[in-house]
Tab-separated table of C-alpha atoms in Angstrom:
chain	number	residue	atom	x	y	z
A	1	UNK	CA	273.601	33.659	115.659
A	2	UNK	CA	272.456	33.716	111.871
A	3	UNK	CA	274.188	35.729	109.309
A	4	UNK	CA	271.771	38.186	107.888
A	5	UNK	CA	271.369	39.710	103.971
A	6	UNK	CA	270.158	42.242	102.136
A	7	UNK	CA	268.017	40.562	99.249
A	8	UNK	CA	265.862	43.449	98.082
A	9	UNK	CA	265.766	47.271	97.714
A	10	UNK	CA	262.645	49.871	97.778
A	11	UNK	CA	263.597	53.233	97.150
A	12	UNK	CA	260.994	55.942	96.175
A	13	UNK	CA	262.608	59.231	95.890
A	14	UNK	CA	262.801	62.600	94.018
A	15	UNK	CA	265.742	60.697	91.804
A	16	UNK	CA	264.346	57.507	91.104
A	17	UNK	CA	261.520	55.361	91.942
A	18	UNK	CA	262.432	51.526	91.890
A	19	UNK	CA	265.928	50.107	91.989
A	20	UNK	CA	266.785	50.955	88.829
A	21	UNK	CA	265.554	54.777	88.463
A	22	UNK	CA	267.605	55.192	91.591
A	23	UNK	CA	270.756	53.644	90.852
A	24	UNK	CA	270.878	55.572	87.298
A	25	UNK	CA	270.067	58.789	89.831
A	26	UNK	CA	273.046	57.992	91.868
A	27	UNK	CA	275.404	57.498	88.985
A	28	UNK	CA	274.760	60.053	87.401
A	29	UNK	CA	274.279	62.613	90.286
A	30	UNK	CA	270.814	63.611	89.775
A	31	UNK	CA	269.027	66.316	92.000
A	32	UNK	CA	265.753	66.234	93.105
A	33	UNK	CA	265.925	69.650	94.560
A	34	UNK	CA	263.128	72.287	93.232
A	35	UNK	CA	260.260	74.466	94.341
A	36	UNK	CA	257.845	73.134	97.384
A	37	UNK	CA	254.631	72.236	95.819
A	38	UNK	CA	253.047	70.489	99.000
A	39	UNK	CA	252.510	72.969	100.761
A	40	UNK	CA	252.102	77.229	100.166
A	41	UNK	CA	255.186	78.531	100.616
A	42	UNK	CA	254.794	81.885	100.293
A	43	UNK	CA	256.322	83.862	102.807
A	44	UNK	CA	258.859	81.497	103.618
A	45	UNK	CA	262.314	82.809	102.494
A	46	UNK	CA	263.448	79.864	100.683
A	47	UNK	CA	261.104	77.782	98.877
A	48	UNK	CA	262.780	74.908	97.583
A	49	UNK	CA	262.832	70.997	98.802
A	50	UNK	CA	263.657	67.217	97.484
A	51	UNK	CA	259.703	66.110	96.781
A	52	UNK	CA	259.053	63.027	94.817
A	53	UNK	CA	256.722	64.985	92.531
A	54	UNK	CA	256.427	61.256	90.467
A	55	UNK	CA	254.842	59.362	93.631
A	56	UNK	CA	251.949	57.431	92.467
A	57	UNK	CA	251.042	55.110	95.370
A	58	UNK	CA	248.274	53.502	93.114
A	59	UNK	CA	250.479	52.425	91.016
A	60	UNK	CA	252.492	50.299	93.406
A	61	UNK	CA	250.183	49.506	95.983
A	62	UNK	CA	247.930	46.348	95.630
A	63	UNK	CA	246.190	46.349	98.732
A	64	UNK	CA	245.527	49.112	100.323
A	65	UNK	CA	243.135	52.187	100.215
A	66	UNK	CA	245.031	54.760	99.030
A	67	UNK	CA	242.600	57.425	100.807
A	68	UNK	CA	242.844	55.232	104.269
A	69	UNK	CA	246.522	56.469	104.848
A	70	UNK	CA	248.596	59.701	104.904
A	71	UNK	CA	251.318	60.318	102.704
A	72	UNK	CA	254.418	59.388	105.133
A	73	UNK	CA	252.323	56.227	105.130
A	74	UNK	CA	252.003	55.441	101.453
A	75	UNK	CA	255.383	56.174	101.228
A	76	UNK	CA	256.278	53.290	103.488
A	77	UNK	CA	254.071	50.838	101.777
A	78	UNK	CA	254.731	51.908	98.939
A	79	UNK	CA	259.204	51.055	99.201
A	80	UNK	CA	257.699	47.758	101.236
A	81	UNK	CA	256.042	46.206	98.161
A	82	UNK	CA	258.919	47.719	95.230
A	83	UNK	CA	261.904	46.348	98.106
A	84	UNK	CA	259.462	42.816	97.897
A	85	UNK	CA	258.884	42.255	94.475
A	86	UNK	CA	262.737	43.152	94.237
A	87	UNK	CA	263.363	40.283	96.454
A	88	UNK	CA	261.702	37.853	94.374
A	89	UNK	CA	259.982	36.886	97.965
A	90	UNK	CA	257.217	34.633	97.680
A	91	UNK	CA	255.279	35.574	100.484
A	92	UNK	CA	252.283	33.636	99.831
A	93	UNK	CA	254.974	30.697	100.590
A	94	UNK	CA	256.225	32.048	103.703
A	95	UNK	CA	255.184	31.207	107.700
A	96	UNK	CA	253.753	35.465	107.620
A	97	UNK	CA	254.596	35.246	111.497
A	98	UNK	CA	257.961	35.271	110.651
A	99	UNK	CA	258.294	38.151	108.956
A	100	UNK	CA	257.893	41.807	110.496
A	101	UNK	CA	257.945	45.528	109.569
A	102	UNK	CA	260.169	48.266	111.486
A	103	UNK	CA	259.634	51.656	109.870
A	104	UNK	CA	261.608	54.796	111.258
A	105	UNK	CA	260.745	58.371	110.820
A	106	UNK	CA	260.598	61.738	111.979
A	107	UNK	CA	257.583	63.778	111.420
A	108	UNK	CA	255.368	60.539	111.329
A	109	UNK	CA	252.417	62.215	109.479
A	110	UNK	CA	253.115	65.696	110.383
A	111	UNK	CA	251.250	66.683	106.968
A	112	UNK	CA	247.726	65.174	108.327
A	113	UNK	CA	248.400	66.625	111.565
A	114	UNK	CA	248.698	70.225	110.368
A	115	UNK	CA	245.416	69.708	108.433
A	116	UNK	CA	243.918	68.440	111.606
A	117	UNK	CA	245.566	71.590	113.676
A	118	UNK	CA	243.704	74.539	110.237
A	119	UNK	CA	240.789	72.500	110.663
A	120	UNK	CA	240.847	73.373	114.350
A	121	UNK	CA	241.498	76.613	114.508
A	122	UNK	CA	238.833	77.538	112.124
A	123	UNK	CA	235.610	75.467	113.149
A	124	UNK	CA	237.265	73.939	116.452
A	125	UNK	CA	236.620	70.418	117.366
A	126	UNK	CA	233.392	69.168	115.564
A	127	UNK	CA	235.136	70.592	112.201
A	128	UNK	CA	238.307	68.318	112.549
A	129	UNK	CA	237.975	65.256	110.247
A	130	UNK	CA	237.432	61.723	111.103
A	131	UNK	CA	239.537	60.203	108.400
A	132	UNK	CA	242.600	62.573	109.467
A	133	UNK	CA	241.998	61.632	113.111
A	134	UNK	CA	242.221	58.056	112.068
A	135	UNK	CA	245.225	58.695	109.809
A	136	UNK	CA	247.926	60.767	112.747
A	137	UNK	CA	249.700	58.043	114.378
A	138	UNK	CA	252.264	57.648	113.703
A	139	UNK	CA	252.817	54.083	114.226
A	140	UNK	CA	250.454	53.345	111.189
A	141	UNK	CA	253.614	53.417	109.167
A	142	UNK	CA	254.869	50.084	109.876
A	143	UNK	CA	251.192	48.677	109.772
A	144	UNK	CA	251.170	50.115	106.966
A	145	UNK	CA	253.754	47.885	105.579
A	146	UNK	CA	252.023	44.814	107.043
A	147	UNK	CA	248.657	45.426	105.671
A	148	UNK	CA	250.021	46.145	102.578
A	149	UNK	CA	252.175	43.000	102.489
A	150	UNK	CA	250.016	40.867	104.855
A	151	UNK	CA	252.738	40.357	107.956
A	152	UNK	CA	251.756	38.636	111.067
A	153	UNK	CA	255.487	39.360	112.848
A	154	UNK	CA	256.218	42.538	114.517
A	155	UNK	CA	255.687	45.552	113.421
A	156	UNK	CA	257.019	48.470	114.890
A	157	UNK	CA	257.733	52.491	114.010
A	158	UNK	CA	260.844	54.292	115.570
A	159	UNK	CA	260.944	57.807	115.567
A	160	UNK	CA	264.567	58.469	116.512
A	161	UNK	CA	264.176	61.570	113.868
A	162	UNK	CA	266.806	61.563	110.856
A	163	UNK	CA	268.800	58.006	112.196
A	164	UNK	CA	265.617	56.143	112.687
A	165	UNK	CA	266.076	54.276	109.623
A	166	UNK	CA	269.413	52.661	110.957
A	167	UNK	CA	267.470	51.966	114.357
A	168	UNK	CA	265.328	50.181	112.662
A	169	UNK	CA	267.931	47.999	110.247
A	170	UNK	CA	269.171	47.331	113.714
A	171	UNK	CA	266.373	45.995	115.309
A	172	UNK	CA	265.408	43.719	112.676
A	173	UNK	CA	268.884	42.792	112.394
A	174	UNK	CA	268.742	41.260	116.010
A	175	UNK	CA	265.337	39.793	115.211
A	176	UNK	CA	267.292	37.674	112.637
A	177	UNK	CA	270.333	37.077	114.425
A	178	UNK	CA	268.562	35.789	117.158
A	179	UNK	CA	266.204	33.400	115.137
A	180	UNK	CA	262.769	35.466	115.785
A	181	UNK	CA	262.242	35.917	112.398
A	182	UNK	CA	263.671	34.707	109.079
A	183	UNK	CA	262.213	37.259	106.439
A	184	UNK	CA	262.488	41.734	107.889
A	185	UNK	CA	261.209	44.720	106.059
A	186	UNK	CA	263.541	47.891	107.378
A	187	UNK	CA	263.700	51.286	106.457
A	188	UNK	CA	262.030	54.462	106.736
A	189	UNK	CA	259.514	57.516	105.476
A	190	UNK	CA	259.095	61.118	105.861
A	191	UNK	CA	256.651	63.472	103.808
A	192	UNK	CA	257.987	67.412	103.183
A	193	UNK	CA	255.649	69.387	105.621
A	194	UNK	CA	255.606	72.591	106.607
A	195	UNK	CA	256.509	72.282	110.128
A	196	UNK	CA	260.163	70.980	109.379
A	197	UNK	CA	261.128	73.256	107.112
A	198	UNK	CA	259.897	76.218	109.621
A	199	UNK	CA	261.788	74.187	112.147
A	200	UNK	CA	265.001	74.155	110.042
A	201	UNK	CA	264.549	77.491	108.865
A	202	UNK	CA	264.354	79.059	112.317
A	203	UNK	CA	267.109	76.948	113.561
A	204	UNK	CA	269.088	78.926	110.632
A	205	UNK	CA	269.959	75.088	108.595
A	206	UNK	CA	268.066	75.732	105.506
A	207	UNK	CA	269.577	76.697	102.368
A	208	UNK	CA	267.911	78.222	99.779
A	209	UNK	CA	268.463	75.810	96.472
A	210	UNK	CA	271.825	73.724	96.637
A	211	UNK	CA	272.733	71.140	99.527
A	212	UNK	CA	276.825	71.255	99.633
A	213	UNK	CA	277.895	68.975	102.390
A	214	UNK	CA	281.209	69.470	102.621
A	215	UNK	CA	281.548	72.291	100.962
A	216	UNK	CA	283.599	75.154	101.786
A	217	UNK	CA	280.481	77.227	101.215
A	218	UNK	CA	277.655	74.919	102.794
A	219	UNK	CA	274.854	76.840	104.532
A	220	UNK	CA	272.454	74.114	105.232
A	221	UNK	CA	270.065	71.419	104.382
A	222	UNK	CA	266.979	71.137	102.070
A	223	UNK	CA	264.016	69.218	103.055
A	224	UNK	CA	263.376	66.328	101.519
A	225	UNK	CA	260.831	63.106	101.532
A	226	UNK	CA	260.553	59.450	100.613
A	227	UNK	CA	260.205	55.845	101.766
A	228	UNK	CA	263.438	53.438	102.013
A	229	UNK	CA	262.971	49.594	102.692
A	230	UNK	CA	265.372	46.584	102.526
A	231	UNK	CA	264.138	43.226	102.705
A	232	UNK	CA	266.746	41.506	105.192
A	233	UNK	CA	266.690	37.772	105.852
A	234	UNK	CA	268.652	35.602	107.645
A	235	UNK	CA	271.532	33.758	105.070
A	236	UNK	CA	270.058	30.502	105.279
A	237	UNK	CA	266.323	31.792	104.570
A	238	UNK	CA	267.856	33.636	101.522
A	239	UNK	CA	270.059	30.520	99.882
A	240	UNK	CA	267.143	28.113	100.870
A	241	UNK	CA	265.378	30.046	98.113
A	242	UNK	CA	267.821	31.080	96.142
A	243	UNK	CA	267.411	34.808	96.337
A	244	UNK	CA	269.828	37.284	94.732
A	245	UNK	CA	272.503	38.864	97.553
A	246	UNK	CA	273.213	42.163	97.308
A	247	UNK	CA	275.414	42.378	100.347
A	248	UNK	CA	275.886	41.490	104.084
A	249	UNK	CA	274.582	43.727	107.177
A	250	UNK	CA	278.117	42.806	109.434
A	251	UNK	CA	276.361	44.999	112.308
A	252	UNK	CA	275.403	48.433	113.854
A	253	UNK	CA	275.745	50.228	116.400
A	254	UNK	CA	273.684	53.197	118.390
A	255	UNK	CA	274.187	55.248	120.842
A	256	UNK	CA	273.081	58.895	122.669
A	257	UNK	CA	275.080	61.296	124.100
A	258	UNK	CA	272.046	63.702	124.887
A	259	UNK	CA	274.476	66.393	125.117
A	260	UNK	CA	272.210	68.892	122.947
A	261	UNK	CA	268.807	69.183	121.413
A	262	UNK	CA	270.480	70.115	118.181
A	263	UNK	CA	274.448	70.209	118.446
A	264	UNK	CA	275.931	67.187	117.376
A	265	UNK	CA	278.942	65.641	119.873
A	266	UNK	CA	281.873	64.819	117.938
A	267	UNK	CA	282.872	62.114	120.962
A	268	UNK	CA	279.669	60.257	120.818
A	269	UNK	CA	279.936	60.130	117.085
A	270	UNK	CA	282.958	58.655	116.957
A	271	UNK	CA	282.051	56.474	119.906
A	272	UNK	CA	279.081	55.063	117.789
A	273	UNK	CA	281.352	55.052	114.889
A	274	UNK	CA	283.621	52.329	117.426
A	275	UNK	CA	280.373	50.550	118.283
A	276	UNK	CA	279.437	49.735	114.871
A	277	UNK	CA	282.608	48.465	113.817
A	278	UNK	CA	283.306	46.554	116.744
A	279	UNK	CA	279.876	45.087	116.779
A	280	UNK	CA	280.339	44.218	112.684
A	281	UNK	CA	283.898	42.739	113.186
A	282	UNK	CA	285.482	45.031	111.168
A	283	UNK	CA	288.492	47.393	112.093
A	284	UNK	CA	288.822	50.946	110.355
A	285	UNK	CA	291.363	50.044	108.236
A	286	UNK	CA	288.602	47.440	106.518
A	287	UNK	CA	286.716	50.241	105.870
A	288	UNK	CA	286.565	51.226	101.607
A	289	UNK	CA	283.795	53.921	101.658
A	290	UNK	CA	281.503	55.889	104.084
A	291	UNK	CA	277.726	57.354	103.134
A	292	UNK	CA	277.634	59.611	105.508
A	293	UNK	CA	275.312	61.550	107.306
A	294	UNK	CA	276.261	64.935	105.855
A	295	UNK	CA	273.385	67.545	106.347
A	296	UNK	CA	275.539	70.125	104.463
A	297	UNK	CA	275.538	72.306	107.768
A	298	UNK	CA	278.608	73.768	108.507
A	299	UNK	CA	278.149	72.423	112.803
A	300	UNK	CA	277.125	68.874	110.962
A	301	UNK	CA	279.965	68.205	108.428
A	302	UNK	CA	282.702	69.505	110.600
A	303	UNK	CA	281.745	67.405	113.906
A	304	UNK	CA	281.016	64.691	111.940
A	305	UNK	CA	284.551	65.062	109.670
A	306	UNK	CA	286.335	65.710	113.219
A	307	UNK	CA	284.641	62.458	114.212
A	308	UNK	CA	285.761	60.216	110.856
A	309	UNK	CA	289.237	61.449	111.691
A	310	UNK	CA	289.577	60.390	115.539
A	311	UNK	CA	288.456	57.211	114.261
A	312	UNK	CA	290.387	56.485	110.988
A	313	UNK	CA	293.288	58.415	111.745
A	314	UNK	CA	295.229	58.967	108.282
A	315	UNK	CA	293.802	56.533	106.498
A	316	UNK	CA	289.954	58.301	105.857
A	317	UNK	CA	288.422	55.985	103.077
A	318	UNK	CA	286.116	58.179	100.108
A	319	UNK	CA	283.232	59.950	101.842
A	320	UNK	CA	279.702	61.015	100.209
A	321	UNK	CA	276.207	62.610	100.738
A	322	UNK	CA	273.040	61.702	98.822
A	323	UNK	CA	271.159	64.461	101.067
A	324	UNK	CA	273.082	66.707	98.270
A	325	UNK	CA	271.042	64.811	95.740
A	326	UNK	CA	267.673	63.850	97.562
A	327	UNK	CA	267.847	66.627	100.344
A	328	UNK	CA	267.277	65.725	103.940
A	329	UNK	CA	265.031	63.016	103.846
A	330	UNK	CA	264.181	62.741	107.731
A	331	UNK	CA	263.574	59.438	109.254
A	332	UNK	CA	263.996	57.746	105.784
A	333	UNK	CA	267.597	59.404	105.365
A	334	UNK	CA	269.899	56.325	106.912
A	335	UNK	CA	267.477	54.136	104.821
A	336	UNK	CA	268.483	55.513	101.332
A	337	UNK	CA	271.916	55.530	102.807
A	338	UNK	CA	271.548	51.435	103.628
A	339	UNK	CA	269.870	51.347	100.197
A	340	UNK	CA	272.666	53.939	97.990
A	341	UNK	CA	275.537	51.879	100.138
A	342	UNK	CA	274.640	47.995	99.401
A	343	UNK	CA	274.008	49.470	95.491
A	344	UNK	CA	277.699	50.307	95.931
A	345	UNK	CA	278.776	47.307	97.296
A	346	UNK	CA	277.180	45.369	94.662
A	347	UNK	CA	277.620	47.403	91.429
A	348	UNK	CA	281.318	48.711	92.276
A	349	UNK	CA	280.178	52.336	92.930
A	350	UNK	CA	280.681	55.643	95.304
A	351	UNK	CA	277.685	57.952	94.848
A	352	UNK	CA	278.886	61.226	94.416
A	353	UNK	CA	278.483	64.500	96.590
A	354	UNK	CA	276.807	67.115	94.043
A	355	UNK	CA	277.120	70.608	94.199
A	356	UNK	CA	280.933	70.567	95.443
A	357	UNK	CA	282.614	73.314	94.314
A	358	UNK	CA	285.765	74.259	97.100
A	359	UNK	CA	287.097	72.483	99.248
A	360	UNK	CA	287.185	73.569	102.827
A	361	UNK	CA	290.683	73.992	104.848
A	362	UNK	CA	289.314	72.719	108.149
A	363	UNK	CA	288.005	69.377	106.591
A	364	UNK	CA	291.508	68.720	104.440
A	365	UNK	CA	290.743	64.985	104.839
A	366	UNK	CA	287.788	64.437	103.301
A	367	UNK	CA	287.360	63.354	99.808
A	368	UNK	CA	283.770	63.695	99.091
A	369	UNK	CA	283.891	62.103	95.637
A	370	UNK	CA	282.891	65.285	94.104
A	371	UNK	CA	280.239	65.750	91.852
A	372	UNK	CA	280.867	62.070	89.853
A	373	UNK	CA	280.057	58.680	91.050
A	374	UNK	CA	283.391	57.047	90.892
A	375	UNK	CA	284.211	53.230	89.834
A	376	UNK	CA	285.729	51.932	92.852
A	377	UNK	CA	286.031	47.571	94.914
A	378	UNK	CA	283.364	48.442	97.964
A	379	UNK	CA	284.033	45.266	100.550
A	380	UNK	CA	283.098	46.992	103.503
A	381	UNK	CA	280.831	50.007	103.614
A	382	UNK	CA	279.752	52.410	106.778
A	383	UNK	CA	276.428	54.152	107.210
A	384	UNK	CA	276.001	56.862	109.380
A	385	UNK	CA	273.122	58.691	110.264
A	386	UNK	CA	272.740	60.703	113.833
A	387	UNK	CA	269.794	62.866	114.683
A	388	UNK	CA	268.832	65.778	117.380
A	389	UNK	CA	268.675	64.929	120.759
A	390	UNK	CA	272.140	63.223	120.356
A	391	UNK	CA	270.594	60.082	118.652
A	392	UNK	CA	273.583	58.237	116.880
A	393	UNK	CA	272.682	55.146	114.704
A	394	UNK	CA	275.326	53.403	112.083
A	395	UNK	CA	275.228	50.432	110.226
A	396	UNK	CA	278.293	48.713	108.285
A	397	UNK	CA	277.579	46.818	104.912
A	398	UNK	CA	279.730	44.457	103.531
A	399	UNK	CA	279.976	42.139	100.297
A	400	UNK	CA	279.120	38.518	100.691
A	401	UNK	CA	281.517	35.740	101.095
């Protein structure tokens, strides 16, 4: 079994593009919260989201045609090649059969497919365009990531919703534990469509400006979009080359409790919660910080707080939420958790929850390092991220020894 590192980070988001924009966005609790320009919102109640209004996937890209691919797709690509080039990986060096692509998401390209649906309606078949057609699946996001890069090893697109990302750090973490690959590109992408924030509104989990997890006052989520990718590579791979560490992946765990379409189980959480750890070596009390999932629903925060408690007992180590800074960014939201937790690990940071303002009686236990990143020794670092249907997915992070 081969020990397996995080050596590079590609966040785009609506606080930062690159690994430095976004740690700077993290520290000093930036928002990326403000009114939905990609798509009319008029009509809809609240009209707010996390875009990344900055995305310029020309500017990244270097191989593909931008016009070729829908947005959740450039997004991908796009965190592939910034997560590379942080790497330092010299893939015109490397075997490309033994690296791969797993991308996770939710809405896939939900975007082209509501063009495709208006184009429909109004002319029927013959009007629906070719290029859209050619751009739906959603499984174009992780070939998206191997065109771009020029892979040969698998590539593959979960959509386990909002903890695909941490499905898919999982699954290339057993392709490099087991020796099938040396060299993974993980994460996730997710464009702000119409459709989900419908969904969300009707479901009554959209808020109108201000994500609070954990607040007293929380009354839901805010959209949000972005691509998240960590290059992971087996130890050896990495010190063969001598590639900057930021941290360790100890291990995951998943799990499903299909108990609701929506409701999250507060016994399968914390089951997953036992998974992870046990699967990373790690016992609760090893634990120094938690990015949680933390939708800033009041069902969300207080199963998953109930859950954090059956499992640490009295000792519950600093909790935050980056969904209060980025929003909810879908399929890519574990991802940016992977990506905001091994920036902790290495930089001696907790990413703060913004927009906390009282503290609510029934979660007593939580401290959500309010509203300021705080200086703090992250050795071991847990990443949650569970999704409808019951889909639980965590990863643990921890500094290299």
């Amino acid at each position: 079994m081969h020990r397996v590192v995080v050596t590079g980070l590609g966040p785009v988001s609506g606080i930062g593009i690159g690994v430095d924009e976004f740690t700077a966005g993290l520290r000093s609790g930036r928002s990326a919260a403000a009114p939905i320009t990609s798509f009319d919102a008029t009509g809809f109640p609240h009209h707010w989201a996390g875009e990344v209004p900055a995305f310029r996937p020309e500017a990244l890209l270097r191989r593909l045609r931008i016009a070729d691919w829908g947005r959740s797709a450039l997004f991908a690509a796009a965190a592939a090649r910034l997560a590379v080039t942080d790497a330092g990986l010299p893939l015109a060096t490397i075997d490309p059969g033994r690296v791969g692509a797993v991308v996770g998401t939710t809405s896939g390209e939900s975007t082209v497919v509501e063009q495709l649906t208006a184009e429909l309606v109004e002319g029927g078949y013959p009007a629906m365009s070719v290029e859209a057609l050619r751009q739906a699946p959603a499984e174009r996001l992780s070939y998206a990531v191997s065109a771009e890069l020029g892979l040969a090893g698998e590539s593959v697109t979960l959509t386990t919703a909002c903890s695909a990302s941490n499905y898919a750090i999982g699954y290339a973490y057993d392709l490099l534990c087991c020796g099938e690959a040396d060299v993974m590109v993980a994460g996730g992408a997710d464009s702000v469509c119409r459709w989900a924030h419908a969904g969300f509104f009707r479901l009554g989990a959209l808020t109108e400006r201000a994500c609070r997890p954990f607040d007293r006052d929380r009354s839901g989520i805010l959209t949000g979009e972005g691509g998240a990718a960590l290059v992971l590579e087996t130890l050896e791979h990495a010190q063969a080359r001598g590639a900057r560490i930021y941290a360790e992946v100890l291990g995951y765990g998943v799990n499903c409790d299909a108990h609701h379409m929506v409701a999250p189980n507060e016994e399968s959480v914390a089951a997953c919660m036992r998974l992870a750890q046990d699967n990373a070596g790690v016992k609760p009390e090893d634990v120094d910080y938690i990015s949680t999932h933390g939708t800033g629903t009041p069902a969300n925060d207080l199963c998953e707080a109930r859950a954090i408690r059956a499992v640490f007992g009295d000792r519950v180590p600093p909790v935050s939420s980056i969904k209060s800074m980025l929003g909810h960014t879908m399929g890519a939201a574990s991802g940016f958790g992977a990506i905001a937790t091994t920036l902790g690990i290495r930089h001696g940071f907790l990413p703060p929850t913004i927009n906390w303002a009282n503290p609510d009686p029934e979660l007593s236990w939580i401290d959500p390092v309010p509203n300021t990143a705080r200086s703090a020794t992250v050795r071991v670092a847990q990443n949650n991220g569970f999704a409808f249907g019951g889909n639980n997915a965590i990863t643990i992070f921890g500094a290299i020894r």
